[in-house]
Coordinates of N, CA and C and ligand atoms in Angstrom, one line a residue:
X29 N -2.4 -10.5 11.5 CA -3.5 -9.6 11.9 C -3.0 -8.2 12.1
X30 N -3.5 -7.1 11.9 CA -3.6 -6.0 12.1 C -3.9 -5.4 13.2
X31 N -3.0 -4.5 14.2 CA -3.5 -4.0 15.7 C -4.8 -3.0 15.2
X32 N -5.5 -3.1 16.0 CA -6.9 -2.1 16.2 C -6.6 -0.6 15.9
X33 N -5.7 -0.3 16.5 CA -4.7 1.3 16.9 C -3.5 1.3 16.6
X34 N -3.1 2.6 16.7 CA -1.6 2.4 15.9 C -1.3 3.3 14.7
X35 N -0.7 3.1 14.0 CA -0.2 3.2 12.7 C -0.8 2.2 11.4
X36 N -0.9 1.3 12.1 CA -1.8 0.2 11.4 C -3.1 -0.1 11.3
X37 N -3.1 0.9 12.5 CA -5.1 0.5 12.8 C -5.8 1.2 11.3
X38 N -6.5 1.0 11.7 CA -8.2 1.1 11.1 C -7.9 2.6 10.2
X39 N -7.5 3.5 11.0 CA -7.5 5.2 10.2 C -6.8 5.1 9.3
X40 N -5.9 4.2 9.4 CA -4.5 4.4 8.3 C -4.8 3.8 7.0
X41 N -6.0 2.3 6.8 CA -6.0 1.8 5.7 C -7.8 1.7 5.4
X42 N -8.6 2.8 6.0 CA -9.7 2.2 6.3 C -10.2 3.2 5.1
X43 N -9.4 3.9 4.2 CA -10.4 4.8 3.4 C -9.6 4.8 2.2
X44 N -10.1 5.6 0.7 CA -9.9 5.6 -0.4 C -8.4 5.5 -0.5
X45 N -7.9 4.6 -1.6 CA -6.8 4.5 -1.8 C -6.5 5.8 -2.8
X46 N -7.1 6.6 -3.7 CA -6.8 7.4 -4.5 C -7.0 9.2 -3.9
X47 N -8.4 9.4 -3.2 CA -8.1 10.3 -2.6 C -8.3 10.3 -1.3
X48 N -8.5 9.3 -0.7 CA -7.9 9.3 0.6 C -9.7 10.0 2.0
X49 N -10.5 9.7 1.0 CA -12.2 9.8 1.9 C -12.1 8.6 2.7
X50 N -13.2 8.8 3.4 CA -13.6 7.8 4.5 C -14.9 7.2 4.4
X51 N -15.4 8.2 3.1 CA -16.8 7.8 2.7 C -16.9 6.7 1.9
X52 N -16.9 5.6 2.4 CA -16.7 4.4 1.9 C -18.2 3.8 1.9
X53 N -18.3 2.7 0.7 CA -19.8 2.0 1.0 C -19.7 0.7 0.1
X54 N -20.1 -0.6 0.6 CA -19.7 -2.0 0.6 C -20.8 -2.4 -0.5
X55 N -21.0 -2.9 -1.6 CA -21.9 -3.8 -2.1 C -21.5 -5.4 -1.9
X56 N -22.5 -5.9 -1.4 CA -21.7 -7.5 -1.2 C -23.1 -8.1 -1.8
X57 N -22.5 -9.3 -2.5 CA -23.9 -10.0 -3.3 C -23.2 -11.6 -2.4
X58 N -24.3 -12.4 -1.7 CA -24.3 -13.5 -1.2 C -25.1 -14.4 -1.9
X59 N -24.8 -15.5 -2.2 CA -25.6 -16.4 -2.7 C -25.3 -17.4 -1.4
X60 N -26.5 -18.4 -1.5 CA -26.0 -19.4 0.2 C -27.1 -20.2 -0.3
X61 N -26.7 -21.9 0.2 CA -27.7 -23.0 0.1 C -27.6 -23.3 1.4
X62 N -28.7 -23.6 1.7 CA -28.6 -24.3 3.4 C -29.6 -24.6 3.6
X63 N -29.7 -25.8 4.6 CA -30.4 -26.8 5.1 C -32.0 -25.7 5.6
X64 N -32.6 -26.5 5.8 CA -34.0 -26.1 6.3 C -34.6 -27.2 7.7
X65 N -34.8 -26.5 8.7 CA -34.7 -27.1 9.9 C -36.3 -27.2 9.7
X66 N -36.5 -28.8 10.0 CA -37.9 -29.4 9.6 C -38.8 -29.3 10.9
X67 N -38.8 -28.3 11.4 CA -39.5 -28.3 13.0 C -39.7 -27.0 12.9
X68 N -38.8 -26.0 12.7 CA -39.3 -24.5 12.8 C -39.6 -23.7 11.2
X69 N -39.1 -24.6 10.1 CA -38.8 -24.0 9.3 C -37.6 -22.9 9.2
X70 N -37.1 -22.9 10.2 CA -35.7 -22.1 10.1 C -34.8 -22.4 8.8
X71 N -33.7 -21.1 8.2 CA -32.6 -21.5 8.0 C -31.7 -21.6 8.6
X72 N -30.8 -23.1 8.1 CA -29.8 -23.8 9.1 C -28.8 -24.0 8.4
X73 N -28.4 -24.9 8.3 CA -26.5 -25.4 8.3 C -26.4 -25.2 6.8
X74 N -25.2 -24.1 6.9 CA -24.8 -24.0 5.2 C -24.8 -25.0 4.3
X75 N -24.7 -25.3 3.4 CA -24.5 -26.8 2.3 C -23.2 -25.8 1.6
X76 N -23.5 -25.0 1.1 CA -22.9 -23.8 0.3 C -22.8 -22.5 0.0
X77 N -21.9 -22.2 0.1 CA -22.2 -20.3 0.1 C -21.1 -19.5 -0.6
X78 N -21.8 -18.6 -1.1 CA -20.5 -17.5 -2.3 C -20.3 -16.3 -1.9
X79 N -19.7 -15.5 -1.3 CA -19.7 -14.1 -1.2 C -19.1 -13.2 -1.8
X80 N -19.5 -12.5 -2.5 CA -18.3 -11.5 -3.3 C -18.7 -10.0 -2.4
X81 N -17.8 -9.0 -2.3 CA -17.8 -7.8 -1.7 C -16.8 -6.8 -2.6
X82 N -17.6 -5.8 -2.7 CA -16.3 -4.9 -3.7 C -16.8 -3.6 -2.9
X83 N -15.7 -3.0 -2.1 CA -15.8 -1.2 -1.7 C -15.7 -0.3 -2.3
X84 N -16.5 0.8 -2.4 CA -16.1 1.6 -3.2 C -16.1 3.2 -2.8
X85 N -15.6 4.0 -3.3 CA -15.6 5.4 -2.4 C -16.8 6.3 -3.4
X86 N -17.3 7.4 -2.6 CA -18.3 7.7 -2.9 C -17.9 8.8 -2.9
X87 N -16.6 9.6 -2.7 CA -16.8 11.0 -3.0 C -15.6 10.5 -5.0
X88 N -15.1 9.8 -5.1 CA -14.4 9.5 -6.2 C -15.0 8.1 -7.1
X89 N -15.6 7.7 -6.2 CA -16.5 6.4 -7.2 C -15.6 4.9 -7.3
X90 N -14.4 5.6 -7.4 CA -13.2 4.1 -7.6 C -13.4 2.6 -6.7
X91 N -13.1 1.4 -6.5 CA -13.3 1.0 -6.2 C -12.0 0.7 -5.6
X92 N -11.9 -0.4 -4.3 CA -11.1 -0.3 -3.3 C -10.0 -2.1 -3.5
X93 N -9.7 -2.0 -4.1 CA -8.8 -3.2 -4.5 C -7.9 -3.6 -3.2
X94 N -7.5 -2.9 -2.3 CA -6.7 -3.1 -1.0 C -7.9 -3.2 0.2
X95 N -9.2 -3.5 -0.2 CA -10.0 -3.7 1.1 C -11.3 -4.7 1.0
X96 N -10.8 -5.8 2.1 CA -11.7 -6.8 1.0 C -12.7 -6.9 2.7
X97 N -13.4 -7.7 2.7 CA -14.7 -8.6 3.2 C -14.7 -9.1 4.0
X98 N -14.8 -9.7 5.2 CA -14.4 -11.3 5.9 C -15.6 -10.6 7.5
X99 N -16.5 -11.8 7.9 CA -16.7 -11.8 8.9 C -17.8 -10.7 9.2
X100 N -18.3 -9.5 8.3 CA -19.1 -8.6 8.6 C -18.2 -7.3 8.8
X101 N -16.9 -7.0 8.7 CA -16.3 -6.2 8.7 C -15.1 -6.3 7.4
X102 N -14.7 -4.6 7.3 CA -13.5 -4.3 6.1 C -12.3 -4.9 6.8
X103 N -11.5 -5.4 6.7 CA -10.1 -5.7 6.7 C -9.2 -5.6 5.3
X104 N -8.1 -5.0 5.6 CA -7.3 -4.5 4.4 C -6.5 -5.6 4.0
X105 N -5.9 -6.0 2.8 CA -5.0 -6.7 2.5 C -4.0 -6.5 2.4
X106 N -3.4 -7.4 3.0 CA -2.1 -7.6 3.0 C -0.8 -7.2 1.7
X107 N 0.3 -6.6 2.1 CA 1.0 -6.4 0.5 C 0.3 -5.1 0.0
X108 N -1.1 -4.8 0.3 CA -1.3 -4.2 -1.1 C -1.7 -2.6 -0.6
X109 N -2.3 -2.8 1.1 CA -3.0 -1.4 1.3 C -1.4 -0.6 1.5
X110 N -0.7 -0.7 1.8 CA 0.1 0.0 2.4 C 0.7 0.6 1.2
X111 N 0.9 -0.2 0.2 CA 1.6 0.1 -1.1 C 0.7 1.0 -1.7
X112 N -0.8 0.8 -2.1 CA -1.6 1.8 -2.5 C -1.8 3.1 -1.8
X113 N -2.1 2.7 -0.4 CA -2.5 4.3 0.6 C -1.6 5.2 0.3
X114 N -0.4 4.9 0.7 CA 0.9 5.8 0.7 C 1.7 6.1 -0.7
X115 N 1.7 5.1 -2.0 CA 2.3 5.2 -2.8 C 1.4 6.6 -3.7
X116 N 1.7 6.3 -4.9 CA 1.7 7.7 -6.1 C 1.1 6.7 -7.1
X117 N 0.9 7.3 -7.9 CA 0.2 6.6 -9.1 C 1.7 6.7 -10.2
X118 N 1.8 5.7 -10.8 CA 2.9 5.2 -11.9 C 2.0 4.6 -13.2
X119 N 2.7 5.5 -14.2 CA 2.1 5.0 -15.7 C 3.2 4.2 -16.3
X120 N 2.6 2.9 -16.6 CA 4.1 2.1 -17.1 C 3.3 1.8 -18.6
X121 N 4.3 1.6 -20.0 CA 3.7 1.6 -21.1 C 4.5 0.1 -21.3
X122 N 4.1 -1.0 -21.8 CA 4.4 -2.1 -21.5 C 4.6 -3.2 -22.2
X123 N 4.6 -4.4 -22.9 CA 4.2 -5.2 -23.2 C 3.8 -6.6 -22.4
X124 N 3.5 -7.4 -22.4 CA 3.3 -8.6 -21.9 C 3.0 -10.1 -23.1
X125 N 4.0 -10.7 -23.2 CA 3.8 -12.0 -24.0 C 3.8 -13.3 -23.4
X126 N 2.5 -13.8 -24.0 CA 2.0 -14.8 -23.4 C 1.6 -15.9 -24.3
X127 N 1.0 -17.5 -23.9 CA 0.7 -18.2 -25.2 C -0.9 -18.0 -25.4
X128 N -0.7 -18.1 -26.6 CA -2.1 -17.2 -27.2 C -3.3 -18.4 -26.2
X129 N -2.8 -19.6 -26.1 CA -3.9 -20.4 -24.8 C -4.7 -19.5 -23.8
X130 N -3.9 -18.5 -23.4 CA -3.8 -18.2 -22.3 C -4.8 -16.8 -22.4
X131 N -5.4 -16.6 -23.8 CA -6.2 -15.7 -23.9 C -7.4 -16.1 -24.3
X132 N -8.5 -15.5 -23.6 CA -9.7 -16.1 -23.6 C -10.7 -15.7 -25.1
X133 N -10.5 -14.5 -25.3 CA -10.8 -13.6 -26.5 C -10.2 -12.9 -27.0
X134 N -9.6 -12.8 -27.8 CA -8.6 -11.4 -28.5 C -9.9 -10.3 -29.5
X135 N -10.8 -11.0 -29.6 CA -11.7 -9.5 -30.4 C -13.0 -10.0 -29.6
X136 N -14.0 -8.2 -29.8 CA -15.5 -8.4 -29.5 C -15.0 -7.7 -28.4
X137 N -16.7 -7.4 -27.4 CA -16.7 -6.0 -26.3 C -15.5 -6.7 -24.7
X138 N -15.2 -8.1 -24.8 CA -14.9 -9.0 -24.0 C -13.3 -8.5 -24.0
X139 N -12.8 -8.5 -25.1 CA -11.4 -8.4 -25.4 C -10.6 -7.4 -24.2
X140 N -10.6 -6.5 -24.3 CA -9.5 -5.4 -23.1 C -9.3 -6.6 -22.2
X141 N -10.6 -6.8 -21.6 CA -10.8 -7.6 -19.8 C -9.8 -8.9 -19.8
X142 N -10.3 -10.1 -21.0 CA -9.5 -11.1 -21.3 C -8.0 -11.1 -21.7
X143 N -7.9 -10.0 -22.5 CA -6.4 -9.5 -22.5 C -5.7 -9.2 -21.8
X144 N -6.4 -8.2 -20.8 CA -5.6 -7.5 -19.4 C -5.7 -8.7 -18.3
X145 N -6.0 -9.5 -18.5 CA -6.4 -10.8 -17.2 C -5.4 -11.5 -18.0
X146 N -5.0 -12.1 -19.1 CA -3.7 -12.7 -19.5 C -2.7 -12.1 -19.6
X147 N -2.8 -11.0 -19.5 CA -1.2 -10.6 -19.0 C -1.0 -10.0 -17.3
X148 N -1.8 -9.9 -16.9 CA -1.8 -9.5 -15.3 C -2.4 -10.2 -14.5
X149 N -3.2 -10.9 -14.8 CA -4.5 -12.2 -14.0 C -5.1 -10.9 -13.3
X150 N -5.6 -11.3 -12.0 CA -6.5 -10.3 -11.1 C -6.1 -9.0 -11.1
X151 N -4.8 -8.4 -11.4 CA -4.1 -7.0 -10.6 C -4.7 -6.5 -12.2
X152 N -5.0 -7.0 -13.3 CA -5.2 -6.6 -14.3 C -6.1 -6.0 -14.5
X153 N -7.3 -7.0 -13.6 CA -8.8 -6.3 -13.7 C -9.2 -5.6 -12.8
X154 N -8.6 -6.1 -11.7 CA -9.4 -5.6 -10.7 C -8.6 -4.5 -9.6
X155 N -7.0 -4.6 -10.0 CA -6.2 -3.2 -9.2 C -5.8 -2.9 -10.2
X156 N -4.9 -2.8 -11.1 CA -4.7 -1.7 -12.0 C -5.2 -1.0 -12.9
X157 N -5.6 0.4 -13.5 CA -6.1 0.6 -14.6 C -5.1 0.6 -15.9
X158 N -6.0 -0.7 -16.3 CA -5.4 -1.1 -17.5 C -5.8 -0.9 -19.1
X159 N -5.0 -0.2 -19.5 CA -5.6 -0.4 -21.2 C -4.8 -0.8 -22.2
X160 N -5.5 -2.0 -23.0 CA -5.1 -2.5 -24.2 C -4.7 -1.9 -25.5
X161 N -3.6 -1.2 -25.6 CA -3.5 -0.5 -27.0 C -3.8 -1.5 -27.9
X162 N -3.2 -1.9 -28.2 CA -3.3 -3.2 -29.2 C -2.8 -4.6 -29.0
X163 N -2.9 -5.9 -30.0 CA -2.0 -7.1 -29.8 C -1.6 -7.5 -31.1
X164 N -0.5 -8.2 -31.0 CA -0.2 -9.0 -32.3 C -0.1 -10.4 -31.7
X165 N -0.5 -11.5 -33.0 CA -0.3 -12.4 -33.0 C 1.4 -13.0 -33.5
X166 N 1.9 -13.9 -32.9 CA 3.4 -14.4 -33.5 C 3.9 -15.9 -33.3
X167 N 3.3 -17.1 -34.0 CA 3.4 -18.1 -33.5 C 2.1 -18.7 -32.8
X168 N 2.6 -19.4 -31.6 CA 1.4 -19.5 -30.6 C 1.6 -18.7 -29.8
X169 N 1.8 -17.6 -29.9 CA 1.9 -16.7 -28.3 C 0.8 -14.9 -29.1
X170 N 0.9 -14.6 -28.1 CA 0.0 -13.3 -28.8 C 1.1 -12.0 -27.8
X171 N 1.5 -11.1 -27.9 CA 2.0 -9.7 -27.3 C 1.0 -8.9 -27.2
X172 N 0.9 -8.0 -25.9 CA -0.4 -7.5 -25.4 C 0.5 -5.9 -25.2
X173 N 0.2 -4.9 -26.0 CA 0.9 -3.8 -25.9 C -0.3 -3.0 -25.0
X174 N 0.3 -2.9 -23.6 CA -0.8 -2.0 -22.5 C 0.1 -0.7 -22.2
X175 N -0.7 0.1 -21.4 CA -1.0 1.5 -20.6 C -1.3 0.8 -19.4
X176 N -0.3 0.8 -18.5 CA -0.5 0.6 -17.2 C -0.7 1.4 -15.6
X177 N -1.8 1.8 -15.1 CA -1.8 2.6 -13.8 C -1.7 2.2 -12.8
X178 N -0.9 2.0 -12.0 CA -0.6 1.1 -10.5 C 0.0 2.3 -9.2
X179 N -0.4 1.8 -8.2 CA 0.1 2.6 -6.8 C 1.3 2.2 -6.6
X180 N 2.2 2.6 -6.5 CA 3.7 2.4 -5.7 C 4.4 3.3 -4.9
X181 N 5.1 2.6 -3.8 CA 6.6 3.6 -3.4 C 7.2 4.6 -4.3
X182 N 7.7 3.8 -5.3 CA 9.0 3.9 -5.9 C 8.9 3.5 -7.3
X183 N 9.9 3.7 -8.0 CA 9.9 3.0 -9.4 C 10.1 1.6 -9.2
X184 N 11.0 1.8 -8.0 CA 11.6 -0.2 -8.3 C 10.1 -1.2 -7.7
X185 N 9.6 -0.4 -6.5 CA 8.4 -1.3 -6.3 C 7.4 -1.6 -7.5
X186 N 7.1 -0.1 -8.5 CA 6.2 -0.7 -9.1 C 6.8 -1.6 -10.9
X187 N 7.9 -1.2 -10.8 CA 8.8 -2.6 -11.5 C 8.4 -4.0 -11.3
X188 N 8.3 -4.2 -10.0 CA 8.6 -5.6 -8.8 C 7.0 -6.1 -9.5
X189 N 5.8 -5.1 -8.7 CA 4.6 -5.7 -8.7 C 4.4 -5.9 -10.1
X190 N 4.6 -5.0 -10.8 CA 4.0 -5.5 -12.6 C 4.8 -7.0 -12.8
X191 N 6.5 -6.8 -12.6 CA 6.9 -8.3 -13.1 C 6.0 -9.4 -11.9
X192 N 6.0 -9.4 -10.6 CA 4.8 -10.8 -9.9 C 3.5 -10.4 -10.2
X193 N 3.2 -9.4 -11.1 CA 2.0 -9.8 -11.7 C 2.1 -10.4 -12.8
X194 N 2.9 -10.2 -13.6 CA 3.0 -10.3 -14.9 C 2.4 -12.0 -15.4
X195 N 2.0 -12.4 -16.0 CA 1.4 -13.6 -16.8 C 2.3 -14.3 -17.5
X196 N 3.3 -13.8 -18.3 CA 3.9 -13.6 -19.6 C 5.0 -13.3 -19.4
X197 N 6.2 -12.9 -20.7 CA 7.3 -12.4 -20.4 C 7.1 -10.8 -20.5
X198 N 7.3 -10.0 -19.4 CA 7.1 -8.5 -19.3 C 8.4 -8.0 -19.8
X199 N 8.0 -6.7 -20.8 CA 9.0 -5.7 -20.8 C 8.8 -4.3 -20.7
X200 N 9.0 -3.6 -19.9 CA 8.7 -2.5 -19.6 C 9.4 -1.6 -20.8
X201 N 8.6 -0.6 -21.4 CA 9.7 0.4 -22.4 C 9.6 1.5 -21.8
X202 N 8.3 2.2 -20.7 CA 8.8 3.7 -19.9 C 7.7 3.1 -18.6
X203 N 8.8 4.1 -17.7 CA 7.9 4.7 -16.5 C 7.8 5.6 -15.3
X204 N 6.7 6.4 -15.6 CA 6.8 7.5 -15.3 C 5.8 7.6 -14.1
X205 N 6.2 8.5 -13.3 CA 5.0 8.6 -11.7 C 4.6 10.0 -12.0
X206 N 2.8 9.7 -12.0 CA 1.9 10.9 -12.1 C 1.5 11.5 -10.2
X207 N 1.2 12.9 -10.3 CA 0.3 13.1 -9.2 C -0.7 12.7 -9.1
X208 N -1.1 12.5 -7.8 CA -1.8 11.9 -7.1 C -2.9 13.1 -6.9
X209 N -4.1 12.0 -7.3 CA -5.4 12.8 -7.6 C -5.4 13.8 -5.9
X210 N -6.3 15.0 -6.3 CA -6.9 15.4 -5.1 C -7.2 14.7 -3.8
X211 N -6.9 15.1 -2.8 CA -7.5 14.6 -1.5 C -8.9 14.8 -1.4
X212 N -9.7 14.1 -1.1 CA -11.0 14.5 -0.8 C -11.4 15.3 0.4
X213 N -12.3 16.3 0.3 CA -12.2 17.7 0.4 C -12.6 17.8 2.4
X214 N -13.1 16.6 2.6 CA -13.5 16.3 4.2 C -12.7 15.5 4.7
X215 N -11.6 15.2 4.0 CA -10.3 14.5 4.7 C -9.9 14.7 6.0
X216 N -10.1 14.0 7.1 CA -9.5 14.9 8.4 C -8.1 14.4 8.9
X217 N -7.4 13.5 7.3 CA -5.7 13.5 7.6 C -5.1 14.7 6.4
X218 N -5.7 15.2 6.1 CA -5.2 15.9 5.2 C -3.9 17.2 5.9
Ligands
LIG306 ZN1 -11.9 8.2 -3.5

């Protein structure tokens, strides 16, 4: 758990990972089955329920991969806000090889998402920006030549996260750390 106050609290991990607003705003789509109480017509006891929640910042648009859902409030994750808030943006140029099983589609509008999900699973789609230069086929396995954008410390952290993301056998050929987009302009840690 996370203290309330602090260094940890709420101010520290509660806003845009890129430029660092506070203008944050939640789309959550719920689907839920549940019982029907035969006396009031009430809804009652879940049977089943799905929740997805994605934050997103409104003065930069990006969405918030270090801040997920639970309970009617934001809570940050674990591992990843701290690494994102404070880190820099790193372009790694990459490969990833994997067995061609492991790819859902290699052509059509589907392909980037399926490819970047076989070589990164979730950090592929949904935290890094990733782009597919090309693939080759070699055997049963396919090589996924990407452009990789990730938050890190350091070079060696974002080394670390691409290889426990990695799907495949990773090989890094460059990597270089960009500045870090603008602060947003109502920042009051700036
Ligand atoms: Zn932003």
């Amino acid at each position: 758990m996370v203290a309330p106050d602090g260094e940890n609290g709420p101010r520290s991990w509660l806003r845009c990972y890129r430029c660092w607003s506070q203008n944050l705003e939640i789309q959550v789509h719920y689907e839920g089955i549940h019982r029907v109480d035969p006396d009031t017509g009430e809804r009652g006891e879940v049977v089943d329920e799905l929740q997805e929640a994605v934050v997103q910042c409104l003065d930069c648009m990006h969405d918030q991969p270090h801040l997920g859902f639970s309970d009617g409030r934001i809570l940050p994750i674990e591992d990843r806000w701290e690494r994102m808030v404070t880190g820099t943006p790193w372009v790694a140029s990459c490969t990833v090889t994997v067995d061609a099983d492991e790819v859902d589609t290699c052509s059509g509008p589907d392909a980037g998402d399926a490819l970047s999900y076989a070589a990164f699973g979730d950090h592929g789609t949904r935290e890094f920006f990733t782009h597919v230069r090309f693939h080759k086929h070699a055997e049963d396995e396919i090589t996924v030549h990407l452009l990789v954008e990730l938050y890190a410390r350091s070079a060696e952290e974002a080394s670390v996260v691409l290889q426990d993301a990695s799907r495949g056998v990773l090989a890094i050929t460059s990597l270089a750390e960009e500045s870090r987009p603008p602060a947003a302009v109502d920042d009051p840690h700036a």
